[in-house]
């Protein structure tokens, strides 16, 4: 049996699906967290396709005492991820105009140029730290340039974003302890710093419009009304955040999948038409965003369980991506899997708006890596490091030898 990356590198204990295990129940109440876990593929599709029953507005269920300092309304205004219809449709239309297929496709030469520039700057011959050298800066520079904020400020954002995802504990709605309070405080401080930074840029665009996405958002109108400052800031905030960590993980995880499966490394290098399906399989096999959240607006039957109204659901798309009812031999890494209905980008109205960009960045960067280096192998004694947040699966540091 092939050793899984989870066994080899000790990935997060709670992510049982990475260790060849199916869940005992597809829908279960986690009493210690005060929320539900959903692990099954059909059950998750049911949730994601029914926003009238399963709302994305999770803030309404967060007890005030859990985040006493947070003004949740200000934080969630304009946050696409937390909006329900009809407001969601309006806001989504707005961003979709900025993320047209043409805007994304036109970025291809720029993505290639940044990738070469980053790799040219690597100082140690025969070695790469894939994340710091390429997988982190590339998507951040691309999204910063689109938004119109200086890509050189990425060292600032990184500090703030890292603060948001530092906690290795699952958030509990019922348990009150100092460790959790501290983690929430840190995360909110990171968010606030990023919002203040973006707020400054938004104010500047109001004074002096430019040819960038921030200006488009400032000038955009929904039903004849401009977006509020909070809405523009939060919107830019999720684009910057989403543009950050997820594509970084996608690149790192894909290289790691090929390191673990050298036979596929050889095949994909020899036949580049396999790069896109390999990326899809990597998204299924090591799903960067392991969970999304929803809340029930009424009592509902789901996967044989009765879930009362006003419950928080952790929707584990990463576990669904190993559901043996949908994927034959779910623990086998097989880029030729067809169809591959993975849920790594979600489903339904909140389907990832950045998916075409993430796929393009993945394809361009991986092809250039294969062209430039005869090998990309992990190094004995220098194992990769992973995100510690239990809702994520992805490398944080990936030292490689390239010879
Ligand atoms: C939504 C994953 C890259 C922007 C989502 C959702 C998932 C996801 C699972 C659905 C959330 C839900 O249903 O609650 C990923 C992964 C990525 C990636 C795995 C990379 C491999 C990006 C990029 C951007 C982006 C590069 C933007 C630059 C967004 C936005 C939404 C979203 C704005 C909210 C859409 C909505 O609520 O209508 N993403 N994402 N994502 N993603 Fe991504």
XYZ file of C-alpha atoms and ligand atoms in Angstrom:
446
model
C 0.000 0.000 0.000
C 1.272 3.502 -0.847
C 2.172 5.633 2.146
C 0.000 8.733 2.288
C 1.440 12.235 2.790
C -0.616 12.345 6.014
C 1.264 9.334 7.444
C 4.644 10.426 6.210
C 4.430 13.992 7.481
C 1.984 13.778 10.354
C -0.815 15.986 8.984
C -3.494 17.275 11.357
C -4.792 14.456 13.607
C -8.460 15.382 13.164
C -8.319 15.048 9.367
C -9.146 11.336 9.412
C -10.055 11.236 5.692
C -6.382 11.758 4.855
C -5.585 8.460 6.569
C -7.842 6.171 4.585
C -10.756 6.332 7.042
C -14.427 6.860 6.219
C -16.515 8.673 8.875
C -18.711 6.602 11.226
C -21.578 9.008 10.573
C -21.940 11.352 7.621
C -23.776 13.909 9.750
C -23.009 14.183 13.479
C -23.416 16.627 16.324
C -20.122 17.581 18.010
C -21.340 18.407 21.513
C -17.954 19.738 22.681
C -17.980 22.323 19.866
C -21.722 23.040 19.894
C -21.923 22.469 16.137
C -22.557 19.803 13.493
C -20.028 18.077 11.260
C -21.097 16.983 7.781
C -18.729 14.667 5.910
C -20.726 13.019 3.086
C -20.607 14.131 -0.567
C -24.346 13.880 -1.420
C -25.285 15.476 1.920
C -22.889 18.368 1.245
C -24.198 18.876 -2.289
C -27.694 19.031 -0.792
C -26.545 21.764 1.615
C -24.627 23.852 -0.895
C -27.466 23.783 -3.417
C -30.083 24.971 -0.942
C -29.120 28.416 0.411
C -32.721 29.057 1.508
C -32.381 26.310 4.153
C -28.635 26.507 4.775
C -27.621 30.131 5.195
C -24.045 31.397 4.801
C -24.615 34.083 7.429
C -22.783 32.432 10.301
C -22.264 35.639 12.288
C -25.838 35.542 13.599
C -24.962 32.396 15.605
C -21.667 33.529 17.080
C -22.334 34.343 20.760
C -21.476 37.982 21.456
C -19.290 36.980 24.428
C -17.073 34.896 22.138
C -15.937 38.027 20.289
C -16.841 40.925 22.591
C -14.592 43.361 20.752
C -15.744 42.539 17.251
C -18.347 44.578 15.446
C -19.650 41.658 13.409
C -21.889 43.807 11.240
C -18.980 45.943 10.103
C -16.879 42.838 9.543
C -19.449 41.035 7.423
C -20.835 43.909 5.294
C -20.120 43.098 1.657
C -18.468 39.783 2.519
C -19.711 37.612 -0.358
C -18.955 34.447 1.557
C -21.443 35.373 4.293
C -24.242 36.801 2.163
C -27.476 35.046 1.267
C -29.765 35.782 -1.682
C -30.989 38.244 -2.817
C -28.086 40.489 -1.737
C -25.571 37.784 -2.644
C -26.713 37.714 -6.299
C -26.288 41.466 -6.636
C -22.849 41.587 -5.084
C -21.679 38.505 -6.949
C -22.692 40.037 -10.274
C -20.522 42.987 -9.440
C -17.360 40.963 -8.853
C -18.090 38.647 -11.748
C -17.795 41.705 -13.976
C -14.267 42.234 -12.696
C -13.349 38.533 -12.959
C -14.544 37.843 -16.486
C -12.935 34.890 -18.276
C -11.128 37.421 -20.485
C -9.639 39.340 -17.525
C -8.331 36.049 -16.126
C -7.056 34.671 -19.458
C -5.222 37.946 -20.162
C -3.213 37.444 -16.970
C -1.403 34.396 -18.376
C 1.729 36.205 -19.664
C 1.996 38.224 -16.456
C 1.720 35.040 -14.333
C 4.487 33.451 -16.416
C 6.687 36.550 -16.112
C 6.281 36.733 -12.315
C 7.018 32.998 -12.010
C 10.278 33.351 -13.974
C 11.242 36.463 -12.044
C 10.710 34.671 -8.716
C 12.662 31.593 -9.791
C 15.501 33.684 -11.271
C 15.927 35.264 -7.840
C 16.478 31.944 -6.030
C 20.005 32.082 -4.693
C 20.876 28.490 -3.733
C 21.599 26.322 -6.788
C 19.816 22.972 -6.784
C 17.373 23.985 -4.084
C 14.010 25.693 -3.686
C 11.786 26.449 -0.757
C 8.741 26.282 -2.966
C 6.413 28.291 -0.728
C 8.630 31.287 0.052
C 10.318 31.270 -3.364
C 7.185 30.971 -5.509
C 3.907 29.567 -4.175
C 3.331 32.366 -1.663
C 4.477 35.443 -3.599
C 2.991 34.523 -7.001
C -0.757 34.581 -6.160
C -0.328 37.517 -3.788
C 1.432 39.630 -6.420
C -1.234 38.714 -9.006
C -4.172 39.682 -6.779
C -2.391 42.782 -5.398
C -1.749 43.997 -8.954
C -5.378 43.349 -9.910
C -6.677 45.231 -6.885
C -4.122 47.973 -7.361
C -2.273 47.770 -4.044
C 1.551 47.750 -4.098
C 2.728 44.116 -4.410
C 5.807 45.133 -2.379
C 3.510 45.475 0.657
C 3.036 41.711 0.698
C 5.395 41.353 3.664
C 2.943 43.485 5.614
C -0.112 41.429 4.582
C 1.661 38.189 5.355
C 2.126 39.118 9.009
C -1.572 39.980 9.355
C -2.853 36.987 7.440
C -0.633 34.577 9.392
C -2.149 35.924 12.605
C -5.610 35.005 11.330
C -4.787 31.363 10.765
C -2.346 30.669 13.568
C -4.685 28.698 15.815
C -4.428 24.912 15.707
C -7.703 24.454 17.639
C -11.172 24.132 16.183
C -13.328 27.084 17.270
C -15.936 25.999 19.832
C -19.244 27.815 20.320
C -19.732 26.363 23.797
C -16.341 26.006 25.413
C -14.906 29.138 26.949
C -11.181 29.113 27.601
C -8.277 31.535 27.593
C -6.466 29.855 24.740
C -9.458 30.243 22.461
C -10.032 33.866 23.583
C -6.398 34.631 22.805
C -6.618 33.010 19.352
C -9.779 34.978 18.511
C -8.163 38.232 19.673
C -5.106 37.638 17.515
C -7.185 36.746 14.500
C -9.348 39.870 14.881
C -6.251 42.048 15.303
C -4.857 40.645 12.039
C -8.154 41.282 10.269
C -8.358 44.819 11.612
C -4.838 45.675 10.446
C -5.600 44.405 6.957
C -8.933 46.272 6.869
C -7.289 49.529 8.004
C -4.664 49.137 5.305
C -7.261 48.522 2.591
C -9.473 51.307 3.969
C -6.631 53.761 3.338
C -6.420 52.635 -0.281
C -10.191 52.798 -0.734
C -10.273 56.403 0.535
C -7.480 57.277 -1.835
C -9.354 55.805 -4.827
C -12.402 57.896 -3.978
C -10.176 60.986 -4.282
C -8.067 59.803 -7.181
C -9.572 57.025 -9.322
C -7.168 54.712 -11.146
C -7.353 51.831 -13.608
C -7.684 49.103 -10.991
C -10.161 46.787 -9.338
C -10.341 48.858 -6.144
C -11.473 51.869 -8.174
C -14.029 49.689 -9.994
C -15.410 48.559 -6.638
C -15.522 52.125 -5.298
C -17.409 53.265 -8.390
C -19.637 50.195 -8.725
C -23.335 50.545 -8.128
C -25.845 47.955 -6.927
C -29.421 49.037 -7.760
C -28.287 52.602 -8.312
C -26.464 52.744 -4.973
C -22.737 52.825 -4.411
C -21.170 50.281 -2.072
C -20.387 51.553 1.417
C -16.773 51.919 2.554
C -17.115 48.797 4.740
C -18.517 46.829 1.819
C -15.652 47.772 -0.495
C -13.052 47.116 2.214
C -14.469 43.689 3.099
C -14.794 42.749 -0.505
C -11.188 43.641 -1.249
C -10.252 41.887 1.964
C -11.689 38.517 0.945
C -10.173 38.771 -2.516
C -6.774 39.464 -1.020
C -7.163 36.728 1.580
C -8.546 34.171 -0.845
C -5.920 35.121 -3.384
C -3.292 34.374 -0.783
C -3.371 31.163 1.064
C -5.413 28.878 -1.143
C -3.440 29.010 -4.391
C -0.248 28.779 -2.348
C -1.532 25.513 -0.914
C -2.702 24.300 -4.327
C 0.794 24.723 -5.813
C 2.590 23.204 -2.834
C 0.144 20.331 -2.502
C 0.378 19.469 -6.217
C 4.169 19.254 -6.025
C 3.854 17.170 -2.871
C 1.389 14.776 -4.553
C 3.897 14.221 -7.372
C 6.722 13.731 -4.888
C 4.643 11.045 -3.161
C 3.664 9.484 -6.507
C 6.850 9.559 -8.654
C 5.193 7.493 -11.385
C 2.776 10.394 -11.939
C 5.591 12.928 -11.771
C 7.173 11.195 -14.746
C 3.924 10.905 -16.711
C 2.808 14.496 -16.149
C 6.222 15.898 -17.084
C 6.192 13.859 -20.290
C 2.586 14.740 -21.220
C 1.677 18.256 -20.191
C -1.965 17.797 -21.145
C -2.100 15.919 -17.833
C -1.269 19.061 -15.813
C -4.887 20.356 -15.528
C -6.416 16.982 -14.506
C -3.513 16.465 -12.092
C -4.335 19.830 -10.482
C -7.980 18.730 -10.095
C -6.913 15.459 -8.495
C -4.556 17.293 -6.165
C -7.482 19.531 -5.117
C -9.506 16.403 -4.353
C -6.704 14.496 -2.656
C -5.316 17.349 -0.515
C -8.176 19.874 -0.392
C -6.793 23.284 0.687
C -9.986 24.701 2.213
C -11.110 21.613 4.142
C -14.405 23.073 5.405
C -16.985 25.765 4.727
C -19.691 26.818 7.195
C -23.469 27.079 6.987
C -26.346 27.621 9.438
C -29.792 26.038 9.373
C -32.705 28.455 9.137
C -35.250 25.712 9.970
C -35.314 22.142 11.259
C -34.177 19.815 8.512
C -33.569 16.103 7.808
C -30.058 15.507 6.552
C -28.339 12.175 5.984
C -30.696 10.431 8.417
C -30.237 13.027 11.187
C -32.657 15.711 12.324
C -30.837 19.020 12.549
C -32.759 21.702 14.488
C -33.047 25.314 13.312
C -30.228 27.801 14.041
C -27.409 25.263 14.135
C -23.896 25.832 12.847
C -22.712 23.216 10.354
C -19.089 22.558 9.470
C -19.313 21.288 5.917
C -16.177 19.195 5.361
C -15.687 19.323 1.600
C -12.276 17.682 2.073
C -13.914 14.611 3.644
C -16.567 14.551 0.892
C -13.718 14.431 -1.609
C -12.829 10.997 -0.177
C -16.418 9.712 0.008
C -16.254 6.114 -1.253
C -19.878 6.320 -2.436
C -18.785 8.850 -5.088
C -15.078 8.195 -5.718
C -13.894 4.662 -6.449
C -10.759 3.910 -4.393
C -10.868 7.406 -2.864
C -7.408 7.141 -1.334
C -5.708 6.496 -4.650
C -4.146 9.549 -6.311
C -5.318 9.222 -9.907
C -5.160 12.259 -12.209
C -7.082 10.293 -14.853
C -10.152 10.057 -12.617
C -13.095 10.967 -14.842
C -15.447 12.380 -13.784
C -13.848 14.037 -10.768
C -16.728 15.867 -9.047
C -14.585 17.169 -6.171
C -15.955 19.936 -3.978
C -12.683 21.813 -3.376
C -14.134 25.006 -4.910
C -17.567 24.489 -3.350
C -20.862 24.203 -5.292
C -23.890 26.289 -6.083
C -24.194 30.053 -5.702
C -20.990 30.477 -3.648
C -18.845 28.427 -6.057
C -15.352 29.921 -5.894
C -15.165 33.005 -8.037
C -11.386 32.708 -8.169
C -11.355 29.105 -9.447
C -10.377 30.034 -13.044
C -7.556 32.218 -11.716
C -6.320 29.547 -9.287
C -6.387 26.914 -12.056
C -4.519 29.220 -14.443
C -1.861 30.101 -11.864
C -1.466 26.402 -11.072
C -1.103 25.366 -14.706
C 1.327 28.135 -15.693
C 3.528 27.852 -12.603
C 3.726 24.044 -12.639
C 4.618 23.944 -16.338
C 7.407 26.454 -15.772
C 8.676 24.477 -12.777
C 8.759 21.294 -14.897
C 10.554 23.160 -17.730
C 13.189 24.656 -15.473
C 13.961 21.795 -13.100
C 14.598 18.131 -13.894
C 13.327 17.167 -10.412
C 11.327 18.588 -7.519
C 11.875 16.222 -4.621
C 11.476 16.568 -0.873
C 14.689 16.410 1.119
C 15.430 13.769 3.737
C 15.727 15.402 7.156
C 13.970 18.594 6.009
C 10.286 17.650 5.958
C 7.603 20.036 4.703
C 5.646 22.029 7.275
C 1.869 22.305 7.102
C -0.783 24.845 8.013
C -1.736 24.162 11.625
C -5.332 25.348 11.255
C -7.609 22.264 11.347
C -9.792 23.692 8.557
C -6.927 23.732 6.092
C -4.712 21.208 4.395
C -1.657 22.687 2.832
C 2.060 23.153 2.935
C 3.510 26.182 4.669
C 7.147 25.325 3.900
C 8.311 22.922 1.226
C 12.096 22.549 0.866
C 12.951 20.793 -2.396
C 15.977 19.591 -4.273
C 15.756 20.381 -7.975
C 18.493 18.136 -9.377
C -15.372 30.941 -2.551
C -11.930 27.518 -2.378
C -8.899 30.440 -4.833
C -12.044 34.064 -4.222
C -14.725 29.747 -2.353
C -15.333 28.555 -1.798
C -14.364 27.606 -1.718
C -13.143 28.183 -2.258
C -14.510 26.187 -1.168
C -16.811 28.384 -1.399
C -17.096 28.904 -0.020
C -18.515 28.601 0.440
O -19.276 27.928 -0.240
O -18.843 29.059 1.552
C -10.828 28.017 -3.053
C -9.635 27.240 -3.347
C -8.798 28.066 -4.062
C -9.446 29.348 -4.186
C -9.411 25.790 -2.928
C -7.438 27.788 -4.651
C -6.965 26.617 -4.883
C -9.484 31.677 -4.876
C -8.900 32.850 -5.492
C -9.791 33.868 -5.291
C -10.943 33.330 -4.589
C -7.560 32.879 -6.207
C -9.731 35.305 -5.698
C -8.750 35.930 -6.137
C -13.195 33.519 -3.712
C -14.385 34.304 -3.414
C -15.350 33.403 -2.939
C -14.732 32.087 -2.938
C -14.550 35.810 -3.572
C -16.774 33.727 -2.488
C -17.758 33.452 -3.576
C -19.183 33.618 -3.113
O -19.458 33.546 -1.909
O -20.049 33.821 -3.984
N -13.381 29.484 -2.652
N -10.666 29.276 -3.554
N -10.721 31.998 -4.357
N -13.437 32.199 -3.422
Fe -12.101 30.728 -3.592
